[in-house]
Amino acid sequence: MSNSIQKQSVIHRLSRISNYTADTSVQYVKGVGPKRSLLLERLGIKTLEDILYYFPWRYEDRKNLKKIKDLTCGNLETIIGEVVSAAVITTPKKRMKIFELSIRDDTGVLKCRWFNQPYLEKYFTKGQKVILSGVVKGSRLSMGFGFGFEMENPDFERLENDDRFIHTGRIVPVYRATEGFTPKQLRTLMFNTINSHSGIIKDFMPGDILQKNNLLPLQNAVNEAHFPENFTDAVALNKGVSPAHRRLIFDEFFLLELGLALTKKKEVLEKGISFKCEGLLVNKFLKRLPFELTRSQKRVIEEIRHDMQMPLPMNRLLHGDVGCGKTVIALISMLTAVESGYQACLMAPTEVLAEQHFINVHKMIEALEVNVALITSSSKAIPLDEISGGGVQIVIGTHSLIQERVIFKNLGLAVIDEQHKFGVVQRASLRKKGFNPDIIVMTATPIPRTLAMTLYGDLDISVIDELPSGRKPIVTKVFFPAQKEHVYSLMNSELAKGRQIYIVYPLIEESEKLDLKCAEEGAEAFRKIFPAKKISLIHGRIKQEERENIMSSFKSGDIDMLVSTTVIEVGVDVPNASIMLIVHAERFGLAQLHQLRGRIGRGNHESYCLLMAYPPFSEDAKRRLKVMEATADGFKIAEEDLSIRGPGEFFGTRQSGMPDLKMANIIRDISILEASRREAFALADADPYLRNYPLLKERLQKKWMGKLELVKS
Ligand code: ADP
Ligand code: MG
């Protein structure tokens, strides 16, 4: 009953939809329907546009028809022939049903087999012409007639009067399938959908950009990327370097870059704060600083001060490896804002890090009579009135400081630490806490400059490229469980020298509970091994107050070993710690391993990063551990990371709210990226309101999921 009602309502809806649009639900596409649309949803396909943009992940070259006598064993080949015989046989032992087909052309005979598909028998009659694609195998012909060819489970099409093939006799797209669809069914669906509906695609790209960059019209590119007709070089198609791919990749980059370009334009068009930068507080602070700033640090501070004096909003990326000393730059910048009568804030990705920053900053500027407050999700009493009244000048916190009830009197500068954990969107909401405040984002993810431009395309970039002097290199070594004693004795000797140790346990299956259990058991085990030492456990579930206590007693040296889950990942600073022991190091990503290693080697003692790895592990894991042993250069590590993980995951564009790069590969397609970036920035200059490009504007908003704030005309 419910089925027929459902059917009726679909028909009813269909009749009302006179015109299909990009947003029409995919269930109204012929051959889909409500049930299959649920299956497609698993592939991320919800609308007509989604399905049109669901591109094959590879192509098979089935266009070169071969004669049977010319087949080569082991190759994927395509032939046309005529059915000689078709029969289902049952194997005597396993009682498996095998459909056997013999095909003939004017040069020979080919045998085909399909396992467990007896229903195929009804598709074929003697004399029927068929086209087949499959991997060729050799076989001994029966009754001593020598050697012949066969195929197992080939793709086939019957040759009727239609001469447009879908599955064979052409470059054939291969889609990632899902339950409920065979690859062949999915291909048929795609073929029909494209033929009936690719007309809904409207080209949003300005004509002169198309022309100048020699790009295919959009609809054409979509058609060709699915079922190549004009460009049929399978090798190039598989590398993603066909003209169709180039157009679609250009689009992805262009919409990303245009969003960034317009964001930047919006900021330029708005008035910012011109700070005085007289050094009233900063000079006092520098006098008390127990170390000399590095050359890089001084240069970056100059760059920042220059921007802060200008009456434009600053948007600067501060980029420097773990341990290079970014915090002190953040602090000097914040003090610059404060001495001009403004407030400043510092946002960190984790509570532990925010707390650490708070403690450090508090200590460093105690004597300056600047009031600092901490806001995290576990803060009980937030001094809201002091913040809105201006009594608190510096606020440090997690993303909790974006919440609505936190109102600043006059936020002049916002610093975001470890920017890779946040995105453009959080940056925008932080910006709204003031009237066009200056923004500094800091990151330790070292990426090549051209790539940094994509991810941070709307920012100016400052780089710190040296570590403070006197740092000893860190010794990194992989150990296996059988070598435990070795590790313990090294730990013992460091403890004997008065040093401290970090022990980190991995995140297991995203479950905080399991995670904790592993670390808890670990702490217990270490207490038994080192009974005289003070060992504490820290993790995300411990209350803020207690966590602060633990961190500060570790910092003051009262705790010898700190066992933790990954909560200490970023930014903690205890120079006396000389060992970082990472348990199950094979489970960590490279960036994370590098970050964790950055917690040690901050003082002037020799320090050790010990990677305890539990075999068996993947090739990727092996490679990561090797890289860690081989280099401490964050730049090299990032490059390796990029090549192991691929750009999509490396940049985590999805989580940051930027449009996803589905087809584009930042490394392979760098020249397309540069071209699209030039066009995007030129267009943003020429028409920052996109007045002349309504289609483009609509497309842009959609790609950025409405999160883009455009210049209002
Ligand atoms: P990161 O850039 O990774 O955030 P931090 O700001 O935490 O690094 O700095 C790492 C350590 O180096 C801190 O203990 C900090 O006090 C110290 N430091 C920063 N700058 C200098 C310097 N110029 N000379 C010596 N030590 C420094
Ligand atoms: Mg830091």
XYZ file of C-alpha atoms and ligand atoms in Angstrom:
741
model
C 0.000 0.000 0.000
C 2.571 2.491 1.104
C 4.477 1.681 -2.030
C 1.729 2.695 -4.372
C 1.093 5.877 -2.448
C 4.761 6.649 -2.684
C 4.707 6.013 -6.403
C 1.710 8.221 -6.858
C 3.248 11.055 -4.982
C 6.396 10.785 -7.028
C 4.410 10.994 -10.214
C 2.510 13.909 -8.824
C 5.706 15.710 -7.905
C 7.194 14.905 -11.259
C 4.343 16.422 -13.132
C 4.754 19.574 -11.132
C 8.418 19.790 -11.902
C 8.202 20.955 -15.423
C 11.822 21.901 -15.549
C 14.675 20.035 -14.007
C 17.210 22.227 -12.265
C 20.553 21.625 -10.621
C 18.796 21.236 -7.278
C 16.152 18.751 -8.383
C 16.385 15.694 -6.151
C 18.149 12.826 -7.842
C 15.176 10.564 -7.169
C 13.331 12.189 -10.070
C 16.005 11.152 -12.504
C 14.724 8.347 -14.696
C 15.918 5.013 -13.347
C 16.512 6.247 -9.790
C 13.393 6.655 -7.624
C 13.163 6.978 -3.845
C 14.874 3.705 -2.944
C 17.878 4.017 -5.174
C 18.243 7.670 -4.324
C 19.025 6.562 -0.763
C 21.780 4.361 -2.122
C 23.134 7.200 -4.197
C 23.118 9.445 -1.180
C 25.863 7.252 0.218
C 28.009 8.402 -2.646
C 27.228 11.986 -1.711
C 24.738 12.304 -4.561
C 21.553 14.107 -3.601
C 20.689 16.351 -6.492
C 20.784 16.289 -10.240
C 23.844 18.468 -10.113
C 25.563 16.078 -7.713
C 25.102 13.189 -10.077
C 26.290 15.179 -13.069
C 29.373 16.042 -11.056
C 29.981 12.467 -9.929
C 32.965 11.783 -12.145
C 34.641 8.474 -12.888
C 37.745 7.697 -10.914
C 39.330 5.979 -13.872
C 38.821 5.085 -17.505
C 39.280 1.889 -19.465
C 40.316 1.955 -23.041
C 37.907 -0.348 -24.845
C 37.837 1.488 -28.093
C 40.383 -0.511 -30.008
C 38.522 -3.469 -31.420
C 40.697 -6.503 -31.890
C 40.353 -9.592 -33.996
C 40.276 -12.755 -31.927
C 43.512 -14.099 -33.393
C 45.323 -10.866 -32.372
C 44.367 -10.987 -28.690
C 47.170 -10.875 -26.128
C 46.983 -12.798 -22.880
C 46.843 -10.568 -19.815
C 45.580 -7.488 -21.671
C 42.204 -5.850 -21.384
C 40.814 -6.192 -24.908
C 37.603 -5.587 -26.777
C 36.205 -7.693 -29.604
C 33.061 -7.932 -31.692
C 31.697 -11.331 -32.652
C 28.711 -13.541 -33.147
C 27.298 -16.029 -30.660
C 28.091 -19.621 -31.570
C 26.716 -21.249 -28.440
C 25.366 -20.232 -25.058
C 24.740 -22.629 -22.214
C 24.698 -22.894 -18.459
C 26.712 -25.753 -17.037
C 26.908 -26.904 -13.428
C 30.260 -27.914 -12.013
C 30.138 -31.447 -10.669
C 31.922 -30.849 -7.342
C 30.880 -27.454 -6.022
C 27.633 -27.325 -7.999
C 28.470 -23.868 -9.185
C 26.534 -22.556 -12.157
C 28.696 -21.275 -14.959
C 27.339 -19.557 -18.020
C 29.501 -20.298 -21.025
C 29.411 -18.382 -24.246
C 31.328 -19.025 -27.446
C 31.895 -16.122 -29.785
C 33.255 -16.229 -33.293
C 34.676 -13.681 -35.675
C 36.329 -14.300 -39.016
C 39.633 -15.133 -37.349
C 38.777 -17.460 -34.502
C 36.708 -18.435 -31.507
C 36.680 -16.981 -27.985
C 35.225 -18.624 -24.937
C 33.641 -16.546 -22.155
C 32.567 -17.572 -18.690
C 30.399 -15.904 -16.058
C 30.170 -17.413 -12.619
C 26.850 -17.632 -10.800
C 24.936 -15.593 -13.338
C 22.818 -18.282 -15.048
C 20.220 -15.657 -15.976
C 22.611 -14.332 -18.599
C 21.581 -17.243 -20.803
C 18.424 -15.479 -21.874
C 20.338 -12.468 -23.214
C 22.078 -14.410 -25.940
C 20.807 -16.349 -28.906
C 22.808 -18.038 -31.581
C 23.829 -15.559 -34.249
C 23.396 -12.500 -31.972
C 26.138 -9.935 -32.463
C 27.888 -8.813 -29.294
C 30.755 -6.628 -28.205
C 32.841 -7.832 -25.267
C 35.576 -6.363 -23.085
C 37.633 -8.324 -20.656
C 41.043 -9.503 -19.625
C 42.263 -12.174 -21.993
C 43.380 -15.531 -20.706
C 44.857 -18.462 -22.534
C 43.080 -21.810 -22.497
C 43.590 -25.265 -23.882
C 40.878 -25.967 -26.375
C 39.015 -29.199 -25.928
C 39.811 -32.339 -27.859
C 43.369 -31.395 -28.543
C 42.647 -28.485 -30.889
C 45.544 -26.505 -29.476
C 45.518 -23.183 -27.679
C 42.710 -20.620 -27.565
C 41.560 -17.530 -25.700
C 38.969 -16.957 -23.051
C 37.614 -14.183 -20.821
C 36.069 -14.409 -17.390
C 33.179 -12.103 -16.504
C 33.737 -9.729 -19.440
C 31.557 -6.658 -19.868
C 29.300 -7.041 -22.826
C 26.712 -5.304 -24.925
C 24.425 -6.792 -27.507
C 24.712 -4.986 -30.781
C 21.302 -3.817 -31.764
C 20.758 -1.048 -34.240
C 22.047 1.580 -31.807
C 25.644 2.297 -32.610
C 26.430 4.273 -29.439
C 28.012 1.916 -27.009
C 28.066 2.484 -23.285
C 30.209 -0.267 -21.859
C 32.478 -1.262 -24.685
C 33.868 -0.065 -27.974
C 34.869 3.278 -26.469
C 36.732 4.867 -23.599
C 34.666 3.545 -20.737
C 34.337 5.424 -17.463
C 34.621 3.480 -14.233
C 32.700 4.918 -11.286
C 33.152 4.086 -7.673
C 30.055 2.009 -7.093
C 28.098 1.341 -3.942
C 25.863 -1.407 -2.648
C 22.803 -1.809 -4.816
C 24.525 -0.843 -8.024
C 26.829 -2.894 -10.155
C 29.482 -0.767 -11.850
C 27.634 -1.454 -15.065
C 24.256 -0.298 -13.773
C 25.833 2.837 -12.439
C 27.497 3.493 -15.781
C 24.182 3.049 -17.602
C 22.509 5.423 -15.170
C 25.243 8.001 -15.662
C 25.049 7.667 -19.429
C 21.296 8.214 -19.499
C 21.405 11.037 -16.969
C 24.039 12.915 -18.890
C 22.210 12.473 -22.152
C 18.923 13.697 -20.715
C 20.053 16.327 -18.263
C 23.487 17.794 -18.847
C 21.623 20.626 -20.556
C 20.799 22.090 -17.132
C 24.440 23.028 -16.652
C 24.957 26.716 -17.110
C 28.391 28.047 -17.740
C 29.173 30.585 -15.046
C 32.681 31.407 -16.194
C 33.162 34.852 -17.747
C 33.698 34.421 -21.480
C 37.023 36.239 -21.638
C 38.475 33.957 -18.975
C 37.333 30.915 -20.939
C 38.922 32.253 -24.041
C 42.158 33.436 -22.545
C 42.757 30.168 -20.759
C 41.585 28.017 -23.600
C 38.919 26.272 -21.554
C 36.143 23.996 -22.782
C 32.554 25.156 -22.309
C 31.280 23.676 -19.065
C 28.596 21.373 -20.396
C 30.976 20.022 -22.925
C 33.601 19.412 -20.250
C 31.138 17.526 -18.056
C 30.015 15.331 -20.933
C 33.562 14.607 -21.982
C 34.769 13.849 -18.472
C 32.117 11.147 -18.229
C 32.022 9.661 -21.707
C 34.979 10.924 -23.709
C 34.095 11.285 -27.373
C 36.513 13.874 -28.720
C 39.507 13.444 -26.505
C 40.182 9.732 -26.202
C 43.724 9.416 -24.944
C 43.110 6.994 -22.103
C 46.494 7.576 -20.503
C 45.937 11.324 -20.281
C 42.383 10.829 -19.073
C 43.606 8.588 -16.308
C 46.190 11.139 -15.292
C 43.462 13.767 -15.124
C 45.100 15.938 -17.758
C 42.486 15.914 -20.516
C 40.944 19.220 -21.670
C 37.735 18.283 -19.851
C 39.632 17.738 -16.625
C 41.506 20.955 -17.088
C 38.276 22.923 -17.309
C 36.752 21.262 -14.240
C 39.942 21.653 -12.219
C 40.207 25.272 -13.237
C 36.663 25.768 -11.921
C 37.454 24.245 -8.537
C 40.517 26.410 -8.049
C 38.852 29.476 -9.477
C 35.880 29.344 -7.112
C 38.210 28.811 -4.170
C 40.532 31.631 -5.174
C 37.719 33.987 -6.068
C 36.226 33.486 -2.614
C 39.580 34.317 -1.070
C 40.140 37.249 -3.418
C 36.768 38.774 -2.587
C 37.344 38.245 1.126
C 40.579 40.132 0.815
C 38.951 42.818 -1.307
C 36.229 43.282 1.250
C 38.832 43.860 3.904
C 40.735 46.335 1.784
C 37.574 48.270 1.047
C 36.919 48.636 4.731
C 38.658 50.950 7.081
C 40.797 49.379 9.739
C 42.523 50.589 12.887
C 45.719 52.574 12.734
C 47.672 51.655 15.848
C 50.204 54.079 17.254
C 52.966 51.536 17.929
C 54.842 53.824 20.308
C 56.332 50.959 22.249
C 55.149 52.131 25.681
C 54.398 48.599 26.838
C 56.408 46.672 24.288
C 59.718 48.234 25.307
C 59.100 47.452 28.944
C 58.243 43.912 27.978
C 61.350 43.479 25.837
C 63.553 44.658 28.685
C 62.280 41.841 30.860
C 62.485 39.167 28.198
C 65.125 36.614 29.322
C 66.388 36.072 25.773
C 67.344 38.004 22.672
C 64.840 37.760 19.820
C 66.110 35.943 16.739
C 66.691 37.872 13.517
C 63.591 36.288 11.991
C 61.484 37.230 14.964
C 62.640 40.844 14.777
C 61.893 41.028 11.066
C 58.403 39.587 11.519
C 57.660 41.999 14.341
C 58.593 44.854 12.024
C 56.265 43.498 9.330
C 53.447 43.281 11.827
C 54.049 46.741 13.289
C 54.071 48.187 9.800
C 50.679 46.626 9.043
C 49.258 47.656 12.396
C 50.107 51.294 11.793
C 48.304 51.313 8.452
C 44.648 52.334 8.460
C 43.711 49.040 6.757
C 42.775 45.818 8.480
C 45.817 43.537 8.706
C 45.437 39.913 7.706
C 48.728 38.203 8.182
C 49.810 34.611 8.317
C 52.728 33.912 10.593
C 54.348 30.758 9.487
C 57.176 29.030 11.365
C 58.175 25.563 12.489
C 57.353 24.155 15.908
C 59.457 25.795 18.587
C 60.582 28.797 16.538
C 58.980 31.185 19.023
C 55.697 32.408 17.621
C 54.055 32.980 20.978
C 56.315 35.843 21.922
C 55.494 37.526 18.637
C 51.795 37.131 19.326
C 52.337 38.672 22.704
C 54.318 41.647 21.421
C 51.622 42.275 18.814
C 48.913 42.105 21.450
C 50.791 44.521 23.664
C 51.076 46.871 20.693
C 47.297 46.877 20.443
C 46.905 47.329 24.193
C 49.287 50.292 24.379
C 47.142 52.021 21.742
C 44.119 51.587 23.978
C 42.618 48.519 22.314
C 41.910 44.993 23.456
C 43.510 41.887 21.968
C 42.701 38.207 22.001
C 44.470 34.939 21.315
C 42.519 31.897 20.202
C 44.014 28.401 20.496
C 42.626 25.087 19.230
C 42.670 23.123 22.505
C 41.915 23.897 26.115
C 45.303 22.691 27.268
C 47.030 25.006 24.871
C 44.835 27.959 25.746
C 45.562 27.340 29.420
C 49.289 27.146 28.715
C 49.214 30.386 26.806
C 47.276 31.974 29.614
C 49.753 30.883 32.254
C 52.751 31.955 30.171
C 51.343 35.275 29.120
C 50.188 36.022 32.602
C 53.634 35.382 33.972
C 55.428 37.317 31.267
C 53.380 40.476 31.648
C 52.529 40.398 35.312
C 54.641 43.464 35.925
C 53.055 45.444 33.098
C 49.684 45.874 34.768
C 47.796 44.377 31.869
C 44.771 42.284 32.753
C 44.420 38.890 31.088
C 41.391 36.580 31.124
C 40.928 32.962 30.042
C 37.819 31.648 28.277
C 37.375 27.963 27.503
C 34.311 25.739 27.549
C 35.207 24.669 31.072
C 35.646 28.199 32.413
C 33.160 28.733 35.181
C 33.234 32.454 35.692
C 33.984 34.485 32.617
C 34.585 38.157 33.461
C 32.079 39.266 30.841
C 31.623 42.727 32.352
C 35.343 43.420 32.501
C 35.693 42.367 28.885
C 32.824 44.518 27.682
C 33.936 47.350 29.951
C 37.554 47.233 28.808
C 39.035 46.358 32.210
C 40.449 43.156 30.727
C 42.789 43.991 27.880
C 43.898 40.565 26.725
C 41.603 37.568 26.381
C 42.993 34.106 25.760
C 40.805 31.127 24.967
C 39.568 28.386 22.723
C 36.837 28.895 20.122
C 34.642 29.523 23.162
C 35.700 33.114 22.946
C 33.650 33.475 19.759
C 30.428 32.804 21.666
C 27.840 35.509 21.506
C 27.820 36.669 25.101
C 31.487 37.561 24.960
C 31.438 41.209 23.919
C 34.580 43.251 23.636
C 34.728 46.944 24.278
C 37.123 47.517 21.411
C 38.876 44.473 20.057
C 41.796 45.710 17.995
C 43.797 42.566 17.304
C 42.897 38.898 17.158
C 45.594 36.225 17.010
C 44.741 32.680 16.019
C 47.237 30.030 17.019
C 47.679 26.866 14.973
C 45.518 28.176 12.173
C 45.400 24.772 10.439
C 42.941 23.696 13.082
C 40.612 26.544 12.303
C 39.340 27.915 9.031
C 38.326 30.993 7.144
C 34.927 30.752 8.748
C 36.105 30.913 12.356
C 38.406 33.706 11.383
C 35.445 35.649 10.048
C 33.433 35.172 13.237
C 36.359 36.275 15.339
C 36.741 39.343 13.174
C 33.148 40.281 13.946
C 34.028 40.589 17.613
C 35.522 43.951 16.827
C 35.278 46.651 14.209
C 37.593 45.316 11.499
C 40.297 44.276 13.945
C 43.738 43.273 12.710
C 44.206 39.533 12.436
C 47.290 37.363 12.770
C 47.040 33.654 12.205
C 49.921 31.446 13.236
C 50.693 28.019 11.885
C 53.445 25.462 12.164
C 52.301 23.572 9.093
C 55.144 24.379 6.754
C 53.932 24.371 3.206
C 55.522 25.626 0.020
C 54.743 29.245 -0.624
C 52.611 28.690 -3.707
C 50.530 26.197 -1.801
C 50.217 28.495 1.158
C 48.701 31.001 -1.228
C 45.822 28.666 -1.980
C 44.953 27.841 1.537
C 45.626 31.287 2.884
C 45.111 33.148 -0.363
C 43.618 36.172 1.322
C 46.502 36.660 3.747
C 49.906 38.296 3.642
C 52.597 35.946 4.784
C 55.429 36.330 7.311
C 57.907 33.533 7.790
C 60.160 32.681 10.726
C 62.865 30.505 9.269
C 65.214 29.908 12.173
C 65.065 28.384 15.611
C 66.403 30.233 18.658
C 70.112 29.560 18.990
C 71.516 27.006 21.366
C 69.036 24.311 20.530
C 70.559 20.837 20.346
C 69.274 18.540 17.624
C 66.797 15.922 18.755
C 67.736 12.264 18.396
C 64.813 10.350 16.930
C 64.669 6.590 16.991
C 62.104 3.897 16.278
C 61.874 1.035 18.775
C 59.935 -2.194 18.742
C 58.321 -3.785 21.807
C 61.176 -6.304 22.072
C 63.554 -3.391 22.701
C 61.583 -2.000 25.620
C 64.415 -2.394 28.104
C 66.545 -0.157 25.979
C 63.936 2.555 26.140
C 63.544 2.211 29.903
C 67.255 2.502 30.536
C 67.447 5.656 28.422
C 64.502 7.045 30.368
C 66.244 6.151 33.607
C 69.424 7.916 32.707
C 67.597 11.095 31.667
C 65.531 11.059 34.857
C 68.753 10.663 36.806
C 69.996 13.888 35.233
C 66.870 15.606 36.475
C 65.136 15.715 33.111
C 61.449 15.074 32.537
C 59.541 12.864 30.153
C 56.400 13.009 28.031
C 54.645 9.748 27.183
C 51.885 9.963 24.613
C 49.231 7.406 23.715
C 47.306 7.464 20.460
C 43.724 8.070 19.630
C 42.098 4.707 19.142
C 39.077 4.392 16.901
C 37.868 7.871 17.732
C 36.676 6.643 21.080
C 37.676 8.790 23.989
C 36.929 6.009 26.437
C 39.165 3.425 24.836
C 41.713 6.092 24.338
C 41.747 6.800 27.990
C 41.948 3.155 28.976
C 45.088 2.717 26.946
C 46.738 5.752 28.558
C 45.524 4.774 32.034
C 46.970 1.301 31.753
C 50.139 2.800 30.379
C 50.493 5.127 33.352
C 49.957 2.192 35.733
C 52.610 0.146 33.971
C 55.126 3.000 34.136
C 54.446 3.530 37.829
C 55.495 -0.074 38.365
C 58.632 0.316 36.281
C 59.646 3.639 37.872
C 58.223 3.341 41.412
C 60.277 6.222 42.792
C 59.108 8.720 40.197
C 56.100 10.947 40.188
C 53.934 10.081 37.204
C 50.728 11.900 36.285
C 48.059 11.232 33.736
C 46.429 13.991 31.770
C 43.627 13.762 29.228
C 40.691 15.637 27.783
C 38.229 14.518 30.445
C 40.059 15.891 33.431
C 38.578 19.084 34.806
C 40.227 22.289 33.755
C 41.408 23.204 37.212
C 43.042 19.863 37.807
C 44.564 19.907 34.371
C 46.059 23.326 35.038
C 47.479 21.992 38.284
C 49.031 19.014 36.586
C 50.521 21.135 33.812
C 51.950 23.644 36.196
C 53.475 20.988 38.432
C 54.994 19.375 35.366
C 56.335 22.736 34.368
C 57.793 23.391 37.788
C 59.409 19.936 37.812
C 57.300 18.363 40.554
C 56.103 15.720 38.136
C 58.705 13.577 36.397
C 56.638 11.928 33.734
C 53.517 13.145 32.068
C 51.425 10.404 30.493
C 48.822 11.736 28.155
C 46.453 11.128 25.324
C 46.918 13.420 22.394
C 45.704 16.472 24.314
C 49.215 17.836 24.555
C 49.549 17.786 20.825
C 50.206 21.421 20.271
C 52.037 24.202 21.912
C 52.973 23.019 25.399
C 56.282 24.398 26.539
C 58.469 22.703 29.177
C 62.170 23.196 28.334
C 63.383 20.699 30.932
C 61.590 17.789 29.260
C 64.101 15.807 27.237
C 62.252 12.655 26.199
C 59.136 12.314 24.117
C 58.041 8.701 24.103
C 55.271 8.051 21.608
C 53.548 4.734 22.105
C 52.035 3.128 19.012
C 53.846 5.686 16.929
C 52.739 3.790 13.827
C 49.230 5.099 14.389
C 50.118 8.763 14.301
C 50.215 10.972 11.247
C 53.440 12.709 10.284
C 52.266 16.197 11.137
C 51.220 15.026 14.564
C 54.493 13.200 15.192
C 56.412 16.305 14.199
C 54.273 18.487 16.444
C 54.791 16.143 19.369
C 58.524 16.005 18.806
C 58.481 19.790 18.857
C 57.576 19.628 22.567
C 61.154 18.613 23.382
C 64.510 20.078 22.454
C 63.384 23.432 23.795
C 66.049 23.698 26.443
C 69.788 23.341 25.938
C 70.086 19.633 26.716
C 70.288 16.740 24.329
C 66.831 15.287 23.842
C 65.268 12.151 22.457
C 62.139 11.352 20.550
C 61.417 7.645 20.994
C 58.912 6.118 18.648
C 57.577 2.834 19.989
C 56.056 0.991 17.057
C 53.996 -2.183 17.165
C 54.228 -4.321 14.041
C 52.660 -5.299 11.774
C 51.974 -1.941 10.212
C 51.275 -0.502 6.796
C 53.783 0.673 4.213
C 52.634 4.230 4.833
C 53.317 3.892 8.545
C 56.757 2.505 7.811
C 57.456 5.462 5.577
C 56.284 7.947 8.195
C 58.566 6.481 10.852
C 61.502 6.508 8.434
C 60.895 10.154 7.619
C 60.816 11.014 11.315
C 64.154 9.311 11.878
C 65.678 10.906 8.814
C 64.776 14.564 9.250
C 63.646 17.205 11.698
C 63.018 19.741 8.969
C 59.356 20.630 9.146
C 59.350 21.641 5.525
C 60.590 18.254 4.311
C 58.189 16.522 6.626
C 55.272 18.474 5.263
C 56.241 17.564 1.727
C 56.412 13.893 2.622
C 53.131 14.180 4.443
C 51.578 15.771 1.420
C 52.784 12.991 -0.823
C 51.689 10.227 1.558
C 48.260 11.600 2.335
C 47.387 13.480 -0.810
C 46.427 17.121 -0.878
C 42.738 16.816 0.030
C 43.414 15.340 3.403
C 46.585 17.267 4.018
C 44.873 20.595 3.686
C 41.683 19.464 5.361
C 39.822 22.000 3.259
C 36.496 20.410 4.043
C 36.676 20.925 7.799
C 37.735 24.515 7.381
C 34.552 25.425 5.466
C 36.273 26.150 2.181
C 35.061 24.535 -1.018
C 36.265 21.016 -1.470
C 38.841 20.144 -4.085
C 37.490 16.965 -5.599
C 39.226 16.695 -8.906
C 42.071 19.134 -8.512
C 45.411 18.021 -7.181
C 47.346 20.954 -5.796
C 50.686 19.467 -6.723
C 49.909 18.077 -10.155
C 47.817 21.062 -11.151
C 49.927 23.876 -9.776
C 50.001 25.733 -13.106
C 46.204 25.661 -13.375
C 46.068 26.905 -9.801
C 48.306 29.831 -10.622
C 46.318 30.734 -13.736
C 42.987 30.541 -11.930
C 44.354 32.563 -9.062
C 45.481 35.353 -11.384
C 42.066 35.455 -13.045
C 40.222 35.367 -9.728
C 42.187 38.237 -8.223
C 41.887 40.289 -11.408
C 38.138 39.777 -11.460
C 37.833 40.679 -7.779
C 39.595 43.933 -8.572
C 37.533 44.701 -11.644
C 34.137 43.825 -10.218
C 34.262 43.247 -6.455
C 30.470 43.097 -6.312
C 30.214 40.594 -9.183
C 27.533 42.855 -10.594
C 28.134 41.656 -14.111
C 28.300 37.998 -13.201
C 25.119 36.879 -11.436
C 25.554 33.220 -12.431
C 29.074 33.221 -11.102
C 27.969 34.897 -7.906
C 25.316 32.271 -7.349
C 27.757 29.465 -8.038
C 30.317 30.979 -5.685
C 27.873 31.298 -2.809
C 26.773 27.738 -3.314
C 30.326 26.394 -3.357
C 31.147 28.225 -0.143
C 27.888 26.996 1.353
C 26.752 30.521 2.049
C 29.712 31.103 4.347
C 31.301 33.682 2.179
C 30.707 37.292 3.052
C 30.747 39.240 -0.147
C 31.177 42.927 -0.577
C 27.739 44.470 -0.413
C 26.899 46.734 -3.287
P 56.053 27.888 18.724
O 56.505 28.738 17.600
O 56.135 26.440 18.408
O 54.700 28.291 19.250
P 56.940 28.865 21.247
O 56.450 30.227 21.047
O 56.166 27.988 22.153
O 57.121 28.115 19.869
O 58.452 28.965 21.709
C 59.223 27.842 22.028
C 60.181 28.140 23.141
O 61.216 28.964 22.690
C 59.561 28.869 24.312
O 60.096 28.316 25.486
C 60.011 30.292 24.138
O 60.061 30.973 25.360
C 61.365 30.093 23.541
N 61.858 31.196 22.734
C 61.142 31.956 21.887
N 61.931 32.851 21.268
C 63.180 32.659 21.742
C 64.463 33.274 21.491
N 64.569 34.262 20.623
N 65.525 32.800 22.144
C 65.410 31.773 23.001
N 64.251 31.158 23.298
C 63.145 31.582 22.670
Mg 52.874 27.575 19.461
